[in-house]
Short mmCIF file of C-alpha atoms and ligand atoms in Angstrom, two decimals:
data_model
loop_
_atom_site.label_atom_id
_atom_site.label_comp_id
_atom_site.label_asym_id
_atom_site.label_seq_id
_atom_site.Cartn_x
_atom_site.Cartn_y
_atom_site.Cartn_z
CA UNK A 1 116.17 3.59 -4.30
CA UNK A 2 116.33 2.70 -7.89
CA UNK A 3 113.96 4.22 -10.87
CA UNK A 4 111.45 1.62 -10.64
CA UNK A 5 111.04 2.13 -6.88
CA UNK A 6 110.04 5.66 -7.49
CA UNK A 7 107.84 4.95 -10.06
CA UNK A 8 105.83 2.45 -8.07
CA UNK A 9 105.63 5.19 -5.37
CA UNK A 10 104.03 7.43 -7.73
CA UNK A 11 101.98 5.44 -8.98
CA UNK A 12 100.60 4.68 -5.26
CA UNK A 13 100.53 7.63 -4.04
CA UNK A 14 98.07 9.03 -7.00
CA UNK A 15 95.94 5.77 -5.82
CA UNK A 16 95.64 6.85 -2.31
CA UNK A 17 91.86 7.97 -1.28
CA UNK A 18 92.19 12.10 -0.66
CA UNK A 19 92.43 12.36 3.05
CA UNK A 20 91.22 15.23 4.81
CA UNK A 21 90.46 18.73 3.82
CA UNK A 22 92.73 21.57 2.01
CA UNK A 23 90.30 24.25 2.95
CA UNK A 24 89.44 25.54 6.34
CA UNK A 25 86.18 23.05 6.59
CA UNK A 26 86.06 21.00 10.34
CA UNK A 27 86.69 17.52 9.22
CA UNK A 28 83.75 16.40 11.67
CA UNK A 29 80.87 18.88 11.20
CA UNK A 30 82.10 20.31 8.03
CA UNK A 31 81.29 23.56 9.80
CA UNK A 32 83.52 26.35 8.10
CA UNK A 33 86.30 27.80 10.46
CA UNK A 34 87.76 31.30 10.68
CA UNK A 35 91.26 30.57 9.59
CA UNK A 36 92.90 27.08 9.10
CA UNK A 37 94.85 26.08 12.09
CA UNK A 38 98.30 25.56 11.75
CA UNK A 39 98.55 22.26 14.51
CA UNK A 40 95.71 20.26 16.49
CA UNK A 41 92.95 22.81 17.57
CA UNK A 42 89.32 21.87 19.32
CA UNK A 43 86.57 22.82 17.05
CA UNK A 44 84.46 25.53 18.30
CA UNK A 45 81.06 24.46 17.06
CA UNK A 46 81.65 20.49 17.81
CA UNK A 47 84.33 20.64 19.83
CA UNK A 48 86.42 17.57 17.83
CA UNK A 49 90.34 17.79 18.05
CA UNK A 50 91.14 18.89 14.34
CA UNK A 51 94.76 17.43 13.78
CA UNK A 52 97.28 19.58 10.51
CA UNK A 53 98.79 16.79 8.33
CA UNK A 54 100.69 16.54 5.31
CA UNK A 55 98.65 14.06 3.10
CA UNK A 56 101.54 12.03 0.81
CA UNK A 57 99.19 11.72 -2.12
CA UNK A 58 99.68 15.38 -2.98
CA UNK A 59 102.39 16.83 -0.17
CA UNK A 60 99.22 19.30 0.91
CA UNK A 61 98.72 20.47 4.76
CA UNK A 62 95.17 19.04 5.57
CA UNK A 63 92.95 19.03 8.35
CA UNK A 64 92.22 15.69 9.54
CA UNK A 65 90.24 13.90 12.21
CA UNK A 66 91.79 11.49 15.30
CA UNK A 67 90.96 8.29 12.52
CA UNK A 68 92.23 9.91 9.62
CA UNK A 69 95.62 10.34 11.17
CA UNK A 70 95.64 6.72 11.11
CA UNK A 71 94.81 6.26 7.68
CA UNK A 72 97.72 9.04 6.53
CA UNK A 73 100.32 7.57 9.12
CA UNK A 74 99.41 4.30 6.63
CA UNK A 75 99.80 5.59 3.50
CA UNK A 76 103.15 7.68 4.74
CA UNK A 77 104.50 4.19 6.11
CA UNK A 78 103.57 2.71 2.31
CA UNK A 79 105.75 5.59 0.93
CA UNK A 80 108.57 5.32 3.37
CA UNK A 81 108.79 1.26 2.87
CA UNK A 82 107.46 0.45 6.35
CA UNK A 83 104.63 -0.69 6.19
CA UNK A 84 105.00 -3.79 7.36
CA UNK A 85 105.97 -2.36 10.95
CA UNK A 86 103.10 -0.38 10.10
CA UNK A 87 100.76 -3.04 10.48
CA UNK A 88 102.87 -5.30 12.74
CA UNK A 89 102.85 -2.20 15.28
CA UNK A 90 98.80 -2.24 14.85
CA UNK A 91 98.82 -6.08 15.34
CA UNK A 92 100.36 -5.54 18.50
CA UNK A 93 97.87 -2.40 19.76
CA UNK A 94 94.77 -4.77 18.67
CA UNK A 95 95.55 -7.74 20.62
CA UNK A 96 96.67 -5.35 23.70
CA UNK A 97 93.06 -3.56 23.56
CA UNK A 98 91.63 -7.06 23.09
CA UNK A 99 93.38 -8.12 26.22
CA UNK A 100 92.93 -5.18 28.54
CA UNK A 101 89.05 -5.25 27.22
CA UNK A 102 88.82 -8.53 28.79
CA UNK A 103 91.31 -7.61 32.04
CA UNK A 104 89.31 -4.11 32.62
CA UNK A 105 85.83 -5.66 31.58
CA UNK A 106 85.31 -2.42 29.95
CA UNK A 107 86.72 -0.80 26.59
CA UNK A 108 90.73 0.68 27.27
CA UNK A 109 91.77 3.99 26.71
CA UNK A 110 94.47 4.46 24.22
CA UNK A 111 96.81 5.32 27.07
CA UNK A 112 95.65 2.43 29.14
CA UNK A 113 97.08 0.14 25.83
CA UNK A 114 100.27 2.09 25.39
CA UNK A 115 100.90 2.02 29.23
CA UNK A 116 100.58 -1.83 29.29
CA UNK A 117 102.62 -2.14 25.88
CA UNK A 118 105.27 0.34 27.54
CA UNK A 119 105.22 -2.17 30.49
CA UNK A 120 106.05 -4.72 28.62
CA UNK A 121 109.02 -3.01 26.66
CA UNK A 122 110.28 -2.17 30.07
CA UNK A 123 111.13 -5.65 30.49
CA UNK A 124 112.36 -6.68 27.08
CA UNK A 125 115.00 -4.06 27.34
CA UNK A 126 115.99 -4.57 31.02
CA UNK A 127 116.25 -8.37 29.66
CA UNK A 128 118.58 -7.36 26.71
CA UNK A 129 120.52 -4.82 28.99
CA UNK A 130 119.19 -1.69 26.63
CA UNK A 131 118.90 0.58 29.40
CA UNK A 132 119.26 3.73 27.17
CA UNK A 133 115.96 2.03 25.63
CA UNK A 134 114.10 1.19 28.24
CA UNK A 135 114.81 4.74 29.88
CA UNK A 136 113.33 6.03 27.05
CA UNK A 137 110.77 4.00 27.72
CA UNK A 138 110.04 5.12 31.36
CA UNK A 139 110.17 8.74 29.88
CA UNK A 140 107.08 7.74 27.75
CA UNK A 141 105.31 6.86 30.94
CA UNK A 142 106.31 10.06 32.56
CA UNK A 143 104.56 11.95 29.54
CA UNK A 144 101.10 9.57 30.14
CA UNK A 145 100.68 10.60 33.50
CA UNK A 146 101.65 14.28 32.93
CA UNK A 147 99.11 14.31 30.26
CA UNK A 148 96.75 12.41 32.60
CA UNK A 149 97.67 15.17 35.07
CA UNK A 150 98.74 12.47 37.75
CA UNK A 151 101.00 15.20 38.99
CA UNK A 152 102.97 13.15 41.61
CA UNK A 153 103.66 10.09 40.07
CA UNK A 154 104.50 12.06 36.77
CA UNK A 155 106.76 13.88 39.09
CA UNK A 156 108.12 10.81 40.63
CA UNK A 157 109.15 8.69 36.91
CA UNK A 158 110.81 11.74 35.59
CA UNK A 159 112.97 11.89 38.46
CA UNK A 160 113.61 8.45 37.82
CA UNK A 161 114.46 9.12 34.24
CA UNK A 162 117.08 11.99 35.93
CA UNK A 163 118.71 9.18 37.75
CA UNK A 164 119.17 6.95 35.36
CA UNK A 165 120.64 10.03 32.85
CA UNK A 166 123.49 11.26 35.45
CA UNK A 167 124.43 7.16 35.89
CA UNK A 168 124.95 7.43 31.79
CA UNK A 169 122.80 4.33 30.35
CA UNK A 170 123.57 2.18 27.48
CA UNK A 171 122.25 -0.31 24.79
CA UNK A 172 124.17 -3.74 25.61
CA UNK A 173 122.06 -5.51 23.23
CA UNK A 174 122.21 -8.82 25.45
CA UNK A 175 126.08 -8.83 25.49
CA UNK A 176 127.15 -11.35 28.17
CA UNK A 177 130.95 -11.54 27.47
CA UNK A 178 132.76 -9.99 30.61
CA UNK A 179 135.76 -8.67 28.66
CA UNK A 180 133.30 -6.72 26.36
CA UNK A 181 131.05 -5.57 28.66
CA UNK A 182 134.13 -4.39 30.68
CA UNK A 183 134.76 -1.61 27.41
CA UNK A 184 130.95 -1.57 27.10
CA UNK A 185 129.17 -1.61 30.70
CA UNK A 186 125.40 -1.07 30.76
CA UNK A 187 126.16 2.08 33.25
CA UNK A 188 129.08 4.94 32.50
CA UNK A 189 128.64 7.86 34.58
CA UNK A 190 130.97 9.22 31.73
CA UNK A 191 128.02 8.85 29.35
CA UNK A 192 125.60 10.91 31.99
CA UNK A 193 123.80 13.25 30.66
CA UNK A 194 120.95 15.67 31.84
CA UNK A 195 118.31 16.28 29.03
CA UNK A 196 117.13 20.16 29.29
CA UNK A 197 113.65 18.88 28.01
CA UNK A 198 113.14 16.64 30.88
CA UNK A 199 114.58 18.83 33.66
CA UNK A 200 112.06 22.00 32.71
CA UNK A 201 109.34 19.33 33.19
CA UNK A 202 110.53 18.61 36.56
CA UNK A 203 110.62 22.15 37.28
CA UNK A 204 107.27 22.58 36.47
CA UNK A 205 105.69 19.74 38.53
CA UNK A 206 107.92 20.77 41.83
CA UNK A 207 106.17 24.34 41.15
CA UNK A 208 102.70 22.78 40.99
CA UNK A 209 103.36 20.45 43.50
CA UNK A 210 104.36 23.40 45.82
CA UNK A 211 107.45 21.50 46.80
CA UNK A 212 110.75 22.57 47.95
CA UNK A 213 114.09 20.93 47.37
CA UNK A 214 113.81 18.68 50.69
CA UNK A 215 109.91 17.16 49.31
CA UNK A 216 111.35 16.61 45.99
CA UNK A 217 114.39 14.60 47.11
CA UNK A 218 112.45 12.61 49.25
CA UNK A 219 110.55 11.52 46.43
CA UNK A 220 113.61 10.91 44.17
CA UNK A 221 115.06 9.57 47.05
CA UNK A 222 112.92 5.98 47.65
CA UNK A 223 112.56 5.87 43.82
CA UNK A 224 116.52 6.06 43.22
CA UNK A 225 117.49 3.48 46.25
CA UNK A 226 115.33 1.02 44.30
CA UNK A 227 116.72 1.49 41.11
CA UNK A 228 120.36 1.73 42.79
CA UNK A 229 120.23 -1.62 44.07
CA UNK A 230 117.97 -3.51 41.23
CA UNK A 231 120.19 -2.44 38.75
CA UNK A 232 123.66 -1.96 40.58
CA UNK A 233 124.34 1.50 39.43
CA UNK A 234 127.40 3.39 39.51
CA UNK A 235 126.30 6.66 40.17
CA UNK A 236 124.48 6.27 44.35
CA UNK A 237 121.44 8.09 45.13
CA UNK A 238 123.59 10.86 47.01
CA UNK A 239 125.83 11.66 44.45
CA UNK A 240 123.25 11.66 41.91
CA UNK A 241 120.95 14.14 44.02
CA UNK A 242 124.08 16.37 43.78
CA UNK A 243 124.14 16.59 40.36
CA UNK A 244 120.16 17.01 39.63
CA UNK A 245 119.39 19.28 42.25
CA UNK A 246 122.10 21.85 40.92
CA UNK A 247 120.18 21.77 37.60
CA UNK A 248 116.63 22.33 39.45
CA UNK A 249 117.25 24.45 42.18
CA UNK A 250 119.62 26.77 41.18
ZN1 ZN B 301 83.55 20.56 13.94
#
């Protein structure tokens, strides 16, 4: 970034409104709080989520409510030089909630939009062949339902993203040439790999579940024989039961 650039970033950043407060004042009620949290924390006289942020105008930790995160993430994208993904990205959330408004007669949740808009990334990437993308993607709609606490079917996508891990998934990027995607195939069990992050999360929901290593592979089981055939993987359900259940049962 040249001189100039950084000038013009100063110069913005001293025009951005003051977001948020430095002291330990609720950004709601303005009631005064004991100590000033260090992350998100309920307020105890209104009971808002407060949410800790950096504000760029000034580089100080404020305490913010759920809107004003919006209005920092904005002036943070205008600093970084994104914001025109910024607002392309809210384009995109607008016309979803205007779309499930009409769908659900009744105003969506902000999960309800992402789960639709992770839907439809879902099939953009299986389209392009991304499959290390669009298992990201089904690990964002594992973390919905577990925060949803929708237990089973939480329980049931994460195993899912365990499959796909130990069959080693890759970005293609829409390459069709057979010699090419001979070097570069969609699926290398050599690229399998079992994130520790997702397989304490698993452990967790087969302890709240109550379920022993039998329930649990039955549930991996129907998910896994559906994504084994849909998407011709290399790795079969047996094999790849093998593999995960050493990491969660042992
Ligand atoms: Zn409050």
């Amino acid at each position: 970034m040249g001189v100039l650039h950084s000038i013009w970033i100063f110069l913005r950043k001293r025009r951005f409104q003051a977001v948020g407060n430095v002291d330990a004042v609720c950004p709601y009620c303005n009631n005064t709080l004991e100590k000033k949290p260090g992350r998100k924390k309920k307020c105890p006289s209104c009971n808002n989520f407060i949410y800790v942020r950096t504000r760029p105008k000034d580089g100080k930790k404020v305490l913010v409510t759920k809107d004003q995160t919006e209005l920092l993430k904005e002036q943070w994208s205008i600093v970084n030089g994104t914001h025109a993904e910024f607002l392309e990205n809210k384009r995109i959330i607008e016309n979803e909630r205007r779309f499930l408004a009409k769908k659900f007669g009744r105003e969506p949740s902000e999960n309800d939009i992402r789960w639709s808009l992770l839907n439809k990334e879902l099939m953009t990437h299986a389209n392009n062949a991304n499959w290390g993308l669009y298992r990201n993607a089904k690990f964002q709609m594992a973390e919905i339902l577990r925060a949803e606490s929708k237990t089973s079917p939480a329980l049931a996508i994460y195993l899912e993203v365990l499959y796909l891990d130990v069959n080693g998934p890759n970005n293609i990027s829409g390459i069709r040439d057979r010699a090419l995607l001979k070097e570069f195939p969609p699926f290398n069990e050599k690229d399998a790999f079992l994130a520790p992050g997702v397989l304490s999360k698993v452990v967790d929901l087969i302890q709240e579940l109550n379920l022993d290593d039998k329930g649990t592979k039955a549930i991996f089981n129907e998910i896994a024989e559906r994504n084994f055939s849909n998407l011709r993987l290399p790795v079969t359900p047996e094999q790849g039961w093998r593999k995960i259940k050493k990491e969660l049962f042992t």
